[in-house]
mmCIF file of C-alpha atoms in Angstrom:
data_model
loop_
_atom_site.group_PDB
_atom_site.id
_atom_site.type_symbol
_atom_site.label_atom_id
_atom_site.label_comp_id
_atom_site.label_asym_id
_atom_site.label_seq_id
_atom_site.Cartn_x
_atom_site.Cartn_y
_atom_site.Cartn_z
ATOM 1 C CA UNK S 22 0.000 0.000 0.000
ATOM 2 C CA UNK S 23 1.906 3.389 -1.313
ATOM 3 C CA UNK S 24 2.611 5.419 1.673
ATOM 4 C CA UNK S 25 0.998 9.241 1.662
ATOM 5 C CA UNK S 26 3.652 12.268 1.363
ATOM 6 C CA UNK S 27 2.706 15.571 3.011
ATOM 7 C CA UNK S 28 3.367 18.650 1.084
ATOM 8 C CA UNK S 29 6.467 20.303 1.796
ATOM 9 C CA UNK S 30 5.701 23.689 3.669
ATOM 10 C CA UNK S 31 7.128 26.619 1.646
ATOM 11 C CA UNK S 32 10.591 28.071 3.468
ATOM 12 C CA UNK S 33 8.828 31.112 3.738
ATOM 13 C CA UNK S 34 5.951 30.553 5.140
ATOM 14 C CA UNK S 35 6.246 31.840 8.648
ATOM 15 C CA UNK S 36 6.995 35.322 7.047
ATOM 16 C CA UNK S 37 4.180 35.027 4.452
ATOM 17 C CA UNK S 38 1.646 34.232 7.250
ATOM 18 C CA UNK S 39 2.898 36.994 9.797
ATOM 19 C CA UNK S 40 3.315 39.671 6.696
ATOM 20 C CA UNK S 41 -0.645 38.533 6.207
ATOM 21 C CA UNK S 42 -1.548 39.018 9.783
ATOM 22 C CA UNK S 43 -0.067 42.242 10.175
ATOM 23 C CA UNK S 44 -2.067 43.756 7.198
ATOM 24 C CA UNK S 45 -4.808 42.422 8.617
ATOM 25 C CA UNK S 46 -4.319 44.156 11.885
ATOM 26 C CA UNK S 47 -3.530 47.121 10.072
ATOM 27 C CA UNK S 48 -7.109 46.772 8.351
ATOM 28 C CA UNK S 49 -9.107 46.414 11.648
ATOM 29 C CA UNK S 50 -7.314 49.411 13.177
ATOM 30 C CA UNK S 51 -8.393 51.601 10.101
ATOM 31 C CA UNK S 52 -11.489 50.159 10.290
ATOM 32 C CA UNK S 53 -11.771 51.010 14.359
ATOM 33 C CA UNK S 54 -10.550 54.614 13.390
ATOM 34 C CA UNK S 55 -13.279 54.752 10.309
ATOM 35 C CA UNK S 56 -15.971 53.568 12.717
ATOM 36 C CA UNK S 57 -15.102 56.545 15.462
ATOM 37 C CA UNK S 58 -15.082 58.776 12.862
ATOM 38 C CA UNK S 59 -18.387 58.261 10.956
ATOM 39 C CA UNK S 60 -19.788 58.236 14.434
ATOM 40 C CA UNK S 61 -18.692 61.757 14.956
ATOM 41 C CA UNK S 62 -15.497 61.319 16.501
ATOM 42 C CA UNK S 63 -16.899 60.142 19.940
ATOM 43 C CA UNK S 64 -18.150 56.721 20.731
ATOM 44 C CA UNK S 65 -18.498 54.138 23.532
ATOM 45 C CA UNK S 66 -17.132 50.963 23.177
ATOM 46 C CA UNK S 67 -20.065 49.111 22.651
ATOM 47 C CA UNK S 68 -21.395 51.907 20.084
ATOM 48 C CA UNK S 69 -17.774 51.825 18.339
ATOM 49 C CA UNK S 70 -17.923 47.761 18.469
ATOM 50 C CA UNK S 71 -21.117 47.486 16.676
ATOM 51 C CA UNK S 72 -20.217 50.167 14.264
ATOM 52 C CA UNK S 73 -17.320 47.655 13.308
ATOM 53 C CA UNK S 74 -19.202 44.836 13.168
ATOM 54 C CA UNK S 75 -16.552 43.358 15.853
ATOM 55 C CA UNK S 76 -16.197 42.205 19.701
ATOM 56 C CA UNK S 77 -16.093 44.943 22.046
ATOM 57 C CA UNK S 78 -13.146 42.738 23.598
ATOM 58 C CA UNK S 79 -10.891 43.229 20.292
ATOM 59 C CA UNK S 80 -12.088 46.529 19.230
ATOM 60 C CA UNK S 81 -10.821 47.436 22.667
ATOM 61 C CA UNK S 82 -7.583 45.946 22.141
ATOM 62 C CA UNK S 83 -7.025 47.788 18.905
ATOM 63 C CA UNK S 84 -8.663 50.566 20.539
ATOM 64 C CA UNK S 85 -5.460 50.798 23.573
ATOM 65 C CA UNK S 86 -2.566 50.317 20.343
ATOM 66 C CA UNK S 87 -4.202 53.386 18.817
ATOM 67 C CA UNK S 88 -4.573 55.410 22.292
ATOM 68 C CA UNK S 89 -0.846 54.783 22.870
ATOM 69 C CA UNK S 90 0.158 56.015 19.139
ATOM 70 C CA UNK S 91 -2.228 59.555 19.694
ATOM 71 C CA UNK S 92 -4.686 58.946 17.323
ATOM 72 C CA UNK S 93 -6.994 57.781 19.583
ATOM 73 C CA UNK S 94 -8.216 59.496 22.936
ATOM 74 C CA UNK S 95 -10.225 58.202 26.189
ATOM 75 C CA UNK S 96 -12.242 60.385 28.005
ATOM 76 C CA UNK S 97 -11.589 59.680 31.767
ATOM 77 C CA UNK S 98 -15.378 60.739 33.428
ATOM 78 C CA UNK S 99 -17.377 58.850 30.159
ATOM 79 C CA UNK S 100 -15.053 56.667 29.042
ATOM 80 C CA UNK S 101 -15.808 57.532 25.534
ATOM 81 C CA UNK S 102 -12.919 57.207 22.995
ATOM 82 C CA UNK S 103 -12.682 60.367 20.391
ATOM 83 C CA UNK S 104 -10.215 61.123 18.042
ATOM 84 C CA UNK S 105 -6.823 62.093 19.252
ATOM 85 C CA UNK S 106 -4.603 64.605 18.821
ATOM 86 C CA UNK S 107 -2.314 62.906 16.118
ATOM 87 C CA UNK S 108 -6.046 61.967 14.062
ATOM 88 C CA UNK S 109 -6.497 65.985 14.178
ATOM 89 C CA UNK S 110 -3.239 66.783 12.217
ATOM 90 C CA UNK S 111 -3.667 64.080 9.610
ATOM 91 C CA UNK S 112 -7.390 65.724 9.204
ATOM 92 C CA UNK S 113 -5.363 69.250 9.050
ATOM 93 C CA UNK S 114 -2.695 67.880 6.868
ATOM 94 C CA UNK S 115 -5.661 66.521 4.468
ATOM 95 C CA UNK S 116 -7.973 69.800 4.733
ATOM 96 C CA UNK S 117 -4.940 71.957 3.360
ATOM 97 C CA UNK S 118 -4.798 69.505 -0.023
ATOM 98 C CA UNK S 119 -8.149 69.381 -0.353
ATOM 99 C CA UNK S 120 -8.174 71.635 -3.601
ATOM 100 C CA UNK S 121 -11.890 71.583 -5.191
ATOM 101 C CA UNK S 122 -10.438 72.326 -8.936
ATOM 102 C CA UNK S 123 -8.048 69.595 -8.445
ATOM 103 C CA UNK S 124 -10.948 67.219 -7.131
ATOM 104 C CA UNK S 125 -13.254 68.288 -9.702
ATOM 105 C CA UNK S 126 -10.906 68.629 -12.911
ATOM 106 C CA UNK S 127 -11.418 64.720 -13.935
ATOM 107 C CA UNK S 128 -15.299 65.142 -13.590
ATOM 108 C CA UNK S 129 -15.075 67.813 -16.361
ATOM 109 C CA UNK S 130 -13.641 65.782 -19.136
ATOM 110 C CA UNK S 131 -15.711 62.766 -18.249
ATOM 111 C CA UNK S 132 -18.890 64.972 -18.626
ATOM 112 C CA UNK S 133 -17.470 66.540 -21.713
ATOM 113 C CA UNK S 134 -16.707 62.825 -23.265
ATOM 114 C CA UNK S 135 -19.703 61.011 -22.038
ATOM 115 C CA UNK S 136 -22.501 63.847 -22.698
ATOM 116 C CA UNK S 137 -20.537 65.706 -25.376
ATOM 117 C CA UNK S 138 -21.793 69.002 -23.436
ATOM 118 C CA UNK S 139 -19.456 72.398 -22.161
ATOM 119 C CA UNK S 140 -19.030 72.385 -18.725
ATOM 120 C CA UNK S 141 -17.003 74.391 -16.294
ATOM 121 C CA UNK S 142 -16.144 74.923 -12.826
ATOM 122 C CA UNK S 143 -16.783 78.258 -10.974
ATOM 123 C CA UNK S 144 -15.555 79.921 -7.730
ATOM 124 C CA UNK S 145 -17.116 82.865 -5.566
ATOM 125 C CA UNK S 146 -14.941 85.953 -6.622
ATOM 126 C CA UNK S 147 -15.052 89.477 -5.652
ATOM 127 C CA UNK S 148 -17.525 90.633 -8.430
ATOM 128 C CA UNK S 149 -20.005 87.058 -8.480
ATOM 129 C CA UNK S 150 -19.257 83.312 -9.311
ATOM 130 C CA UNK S 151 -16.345 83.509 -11.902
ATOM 131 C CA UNK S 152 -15.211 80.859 -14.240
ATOM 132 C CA UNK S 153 -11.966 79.279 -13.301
ATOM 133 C CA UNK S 154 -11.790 75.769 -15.693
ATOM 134 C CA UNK S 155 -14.003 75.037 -18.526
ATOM 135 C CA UNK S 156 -14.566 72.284 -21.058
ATOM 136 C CA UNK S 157 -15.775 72.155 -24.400
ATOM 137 C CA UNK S 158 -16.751 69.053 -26.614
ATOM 138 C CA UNK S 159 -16.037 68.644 -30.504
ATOM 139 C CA UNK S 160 -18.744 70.459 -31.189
ATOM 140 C CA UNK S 161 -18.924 73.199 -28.711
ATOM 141 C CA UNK S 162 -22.011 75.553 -28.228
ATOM 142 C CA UNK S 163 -21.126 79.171 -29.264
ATOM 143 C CA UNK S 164 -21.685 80.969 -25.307
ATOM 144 C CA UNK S 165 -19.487 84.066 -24.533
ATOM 145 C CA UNK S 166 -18.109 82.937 -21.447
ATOM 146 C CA UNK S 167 -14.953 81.485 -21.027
ATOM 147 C CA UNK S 168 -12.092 81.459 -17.764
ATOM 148 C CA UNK S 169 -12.499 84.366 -15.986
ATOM 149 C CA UNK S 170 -16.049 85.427 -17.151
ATOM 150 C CA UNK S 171 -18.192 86.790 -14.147
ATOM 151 C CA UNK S 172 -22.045 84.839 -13.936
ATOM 152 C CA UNK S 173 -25.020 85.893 -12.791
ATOM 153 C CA UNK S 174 -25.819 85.404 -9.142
ATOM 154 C CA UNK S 175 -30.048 85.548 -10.201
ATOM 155 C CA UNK S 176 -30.129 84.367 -13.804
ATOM 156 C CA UNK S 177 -27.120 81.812 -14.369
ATOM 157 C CA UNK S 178 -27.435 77.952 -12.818
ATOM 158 C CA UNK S 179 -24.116 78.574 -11.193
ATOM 159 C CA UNK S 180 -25.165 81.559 -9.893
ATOM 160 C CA UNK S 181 -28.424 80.570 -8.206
ATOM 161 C CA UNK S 182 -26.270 77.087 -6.312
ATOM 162 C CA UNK S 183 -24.254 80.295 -4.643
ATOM 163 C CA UNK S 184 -27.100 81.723 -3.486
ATOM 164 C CA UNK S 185 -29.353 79.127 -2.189
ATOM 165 C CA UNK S 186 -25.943 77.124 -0.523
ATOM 166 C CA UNK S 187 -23.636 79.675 0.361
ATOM 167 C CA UNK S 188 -23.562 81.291 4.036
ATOM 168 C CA UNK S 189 -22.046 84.721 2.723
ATOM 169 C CA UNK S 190 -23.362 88.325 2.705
ATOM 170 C CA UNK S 191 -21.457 89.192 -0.177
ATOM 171 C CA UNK S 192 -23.694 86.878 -2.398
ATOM 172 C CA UNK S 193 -27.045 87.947 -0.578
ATOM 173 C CA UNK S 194 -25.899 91.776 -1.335
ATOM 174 C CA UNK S 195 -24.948 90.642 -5.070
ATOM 175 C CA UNK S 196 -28.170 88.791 -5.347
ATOM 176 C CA UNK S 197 -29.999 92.084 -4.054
ATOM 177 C CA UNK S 198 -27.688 94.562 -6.268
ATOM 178 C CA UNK S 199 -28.939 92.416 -9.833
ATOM 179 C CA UNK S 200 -33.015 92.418 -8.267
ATOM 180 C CA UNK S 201 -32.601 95.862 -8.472
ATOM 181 C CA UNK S 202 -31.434 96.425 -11.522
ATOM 182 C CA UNK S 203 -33.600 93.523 -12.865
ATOM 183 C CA UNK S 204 -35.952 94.476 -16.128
ATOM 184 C CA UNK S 205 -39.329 93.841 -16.128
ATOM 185 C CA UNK S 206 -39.387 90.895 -18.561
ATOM 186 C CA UNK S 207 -36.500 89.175 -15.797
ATOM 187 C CA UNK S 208 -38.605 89.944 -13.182
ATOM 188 C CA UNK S 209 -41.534 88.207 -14.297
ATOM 189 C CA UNK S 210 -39.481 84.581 -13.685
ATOM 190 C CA UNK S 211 -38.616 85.370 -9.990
ATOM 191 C CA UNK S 212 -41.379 84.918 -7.765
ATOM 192 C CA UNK S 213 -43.666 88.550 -6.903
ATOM 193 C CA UNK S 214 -43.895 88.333 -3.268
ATOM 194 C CA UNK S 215 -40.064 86.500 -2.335
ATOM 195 C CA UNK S 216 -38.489 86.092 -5.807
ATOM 196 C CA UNK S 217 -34.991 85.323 -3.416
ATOM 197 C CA UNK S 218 -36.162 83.194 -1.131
ATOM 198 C CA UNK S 219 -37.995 80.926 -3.492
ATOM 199 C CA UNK S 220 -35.375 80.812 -5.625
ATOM 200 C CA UNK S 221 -33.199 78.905 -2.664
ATOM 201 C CA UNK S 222 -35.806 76.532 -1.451
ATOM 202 C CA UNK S 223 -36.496 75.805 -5.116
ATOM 203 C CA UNK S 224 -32.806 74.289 -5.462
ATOM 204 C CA UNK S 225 -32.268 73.426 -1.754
ATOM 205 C CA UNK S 226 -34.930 70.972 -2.521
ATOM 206 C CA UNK S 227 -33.237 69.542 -6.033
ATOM 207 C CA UNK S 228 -29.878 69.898 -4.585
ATOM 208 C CA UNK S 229 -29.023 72.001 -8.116
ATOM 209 C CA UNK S 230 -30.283 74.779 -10.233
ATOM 210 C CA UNK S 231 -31.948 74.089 -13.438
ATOM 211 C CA UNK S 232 -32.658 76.578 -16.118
ATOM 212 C CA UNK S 233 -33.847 76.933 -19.718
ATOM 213 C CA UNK S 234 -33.463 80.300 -21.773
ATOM 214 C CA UNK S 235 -32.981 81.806 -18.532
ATOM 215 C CA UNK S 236 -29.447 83.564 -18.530
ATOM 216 C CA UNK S 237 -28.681 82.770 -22.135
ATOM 217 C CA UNK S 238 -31.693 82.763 -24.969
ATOM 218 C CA UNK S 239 -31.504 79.313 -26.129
ATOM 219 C CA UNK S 240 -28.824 77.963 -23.727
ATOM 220 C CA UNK S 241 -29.725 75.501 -20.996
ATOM 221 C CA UNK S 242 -27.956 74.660 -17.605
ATOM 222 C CA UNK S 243 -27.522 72.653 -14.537
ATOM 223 C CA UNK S 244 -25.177 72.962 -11.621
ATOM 224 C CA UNK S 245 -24.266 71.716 -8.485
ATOM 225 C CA UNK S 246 -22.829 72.429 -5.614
ATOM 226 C CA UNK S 247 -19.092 71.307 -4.907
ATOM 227 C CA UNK S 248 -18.918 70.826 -0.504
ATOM 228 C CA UNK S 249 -16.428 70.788 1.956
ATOM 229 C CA UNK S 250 -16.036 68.881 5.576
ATOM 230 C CA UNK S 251 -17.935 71.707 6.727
ATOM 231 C CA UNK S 252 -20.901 71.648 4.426
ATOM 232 C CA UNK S 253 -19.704 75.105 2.728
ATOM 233 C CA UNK S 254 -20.253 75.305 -0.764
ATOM 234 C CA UNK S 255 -16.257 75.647 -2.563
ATOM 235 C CA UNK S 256 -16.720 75.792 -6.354
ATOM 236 C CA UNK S 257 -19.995 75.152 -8.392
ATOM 237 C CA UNK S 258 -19.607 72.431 -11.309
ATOM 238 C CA UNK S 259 -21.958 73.069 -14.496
ATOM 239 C CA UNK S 260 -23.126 71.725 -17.614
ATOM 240 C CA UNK S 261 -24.647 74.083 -19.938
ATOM 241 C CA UNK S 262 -25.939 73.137 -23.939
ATOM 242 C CA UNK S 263 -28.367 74.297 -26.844
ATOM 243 C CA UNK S 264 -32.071 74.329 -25.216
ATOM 244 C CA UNK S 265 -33.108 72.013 -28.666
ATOM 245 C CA UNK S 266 -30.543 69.267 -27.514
ATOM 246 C CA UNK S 267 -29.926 69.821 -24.002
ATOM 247 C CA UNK S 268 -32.109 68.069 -21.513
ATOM 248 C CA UNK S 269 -32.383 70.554 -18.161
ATOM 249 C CA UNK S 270 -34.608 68.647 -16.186
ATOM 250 C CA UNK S 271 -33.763 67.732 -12.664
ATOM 251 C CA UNK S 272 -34.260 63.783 -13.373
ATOM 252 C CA UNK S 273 -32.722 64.250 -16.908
ATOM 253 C CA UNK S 274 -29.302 62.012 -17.787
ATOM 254 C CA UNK S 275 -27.215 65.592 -17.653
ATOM 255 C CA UNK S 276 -28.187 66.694 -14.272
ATOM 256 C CA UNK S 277 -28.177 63.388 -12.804
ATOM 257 C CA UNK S 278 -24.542 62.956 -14.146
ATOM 258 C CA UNK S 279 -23.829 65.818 -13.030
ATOM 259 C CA UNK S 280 -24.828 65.512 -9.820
ATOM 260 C CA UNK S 281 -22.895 62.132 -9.065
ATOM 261 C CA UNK S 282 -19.441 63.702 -10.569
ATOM 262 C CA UNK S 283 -20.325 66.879 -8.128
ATOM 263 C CA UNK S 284 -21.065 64.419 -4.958
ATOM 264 C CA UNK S 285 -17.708 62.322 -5.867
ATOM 265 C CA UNK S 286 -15.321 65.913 -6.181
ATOM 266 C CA UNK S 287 -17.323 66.816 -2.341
ATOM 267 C CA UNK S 288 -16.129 63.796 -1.409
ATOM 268 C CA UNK S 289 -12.599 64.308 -1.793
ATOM 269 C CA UNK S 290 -13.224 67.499 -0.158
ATOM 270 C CA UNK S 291 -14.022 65.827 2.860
ATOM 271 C CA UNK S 292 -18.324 66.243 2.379
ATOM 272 C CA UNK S 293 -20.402 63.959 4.272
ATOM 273 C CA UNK S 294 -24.153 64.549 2.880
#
């Protein structure tokens, strides 16, 4: 009867199975610091456990590796962990980098190749929301704006996102300076009784700004918002094209595009909806 023969075990092995373990110790302790955070930075250990999906018991032995490297923190009267002081400077180090025309420049040419449509990104400057990138397809739509062209704060997508999202008395007195000088035939769009106020809960409640033959005749437009950690609004991203071809609505393919490039670029900014 032929006699079995074990395998012979690999001369590395050992190493092989402690490199494995140690990556996935490394896992659970990003996962333990993950947890903490999405729970806003404070937990119990039970809370922070089933957050994790693991034992209390382990979660609190990863928990006391992560106290003694700082990025971890126990409160002594609770006994709540939180986020420790060497957490805060990687969030510091991370905030500075966060650049919203770096995290929103791929989103533009995607946009441009998959809905052939211009699109741009815009900042609040000193005069209104000013162009700072912009995109064109093959066959671009003939609009006179370009980098460094100042928007409308009441009649341009991009300009009504800064209003209705952005904490700042600059845009309010903007917003106020243009309703002023508004003609007639403009003012017949806004609302008679609170044409600025209904403007905001109109796209606080899409999350964008549509518009048709608003700012431009025969040019359409959506935006979004681009958002920080903090919820502020940093840059607005927009697609505009001809009213014929260009679909506008809120559950169209453009805004809806739009909208997931703009949520992805808030991301890397550090937004949490």
């Amino acid at each position: 009867m032929p006699r079995s023969h074990a395998l012979p075990v690999p001369a590395d092995a050992p190493l092989v199975r402690a490199r494995r373990q140690r990556v996935q110790a490394a896992a659970t302790g990003v996962a333990v610091l993950k947890g903490l955070s999405r729970l806003g930075g404070r937990a119990s250990l039970t809370a922070l456990a089933a957050q994790v999906g693991e034992s209390p018991a382990k979660v609190h032995r990863y928990l006391q590796s992560l106290v003694e490297e700082g990025l971890v923190a126990q409160d002594p009267s609770s006994q709540h962990y939180y986020l420790g002081p060497e957490a805060i400077q990687i969030g510091i180090a991370a905030m500075r980098q966060a650049d919203p025309l770096r995290a929103a420049e791929p989103a533009l040419a995607r946009l441009r190749e998959r809905l052939e449509v211009t699109c741009f990104i815009a900042v609040m400057g000193n005069k209104g929301p000013t162009i700072v990138r912009f995109e064109e397809p093959g066959l671009p739509v003939t609009v006179n704006v370009r980098v460094g062209s100042v928007l409308s704060m009441l009649w341009s997508a991009t300009g009504r996102v800064f209003l209705a999202l952005a904490d700042d008395s600059r845009v309010e007195a903007m917003a106020r300076e243009e309703l002023a000088s508004a003609t007639p035939e403009q003012r017949q769009q806004l609302d008679p009784h609170d044409p600025l106020g209904r403007l905001r809960e109109e796209v606080r409640s899409l999350g964008m700004a549509c518009i048709r033959d608003v700012y431009l005749q025969g040019i359409s437009a959506v935006a979004a918002p681009l958002c920080d950690h903090s919820g502020r609004v940093r840059a607005v991203l927009t697609a505009l094209g001809a009213t014929g071809g260009f679909d506008a609505s809120p559950q169209g393919p453009i805004a809806q595009a739009l909208a997931v490039e703009a949520r992805a670029a808030s991301a890397v900014l550090g937004h949490r909806p």
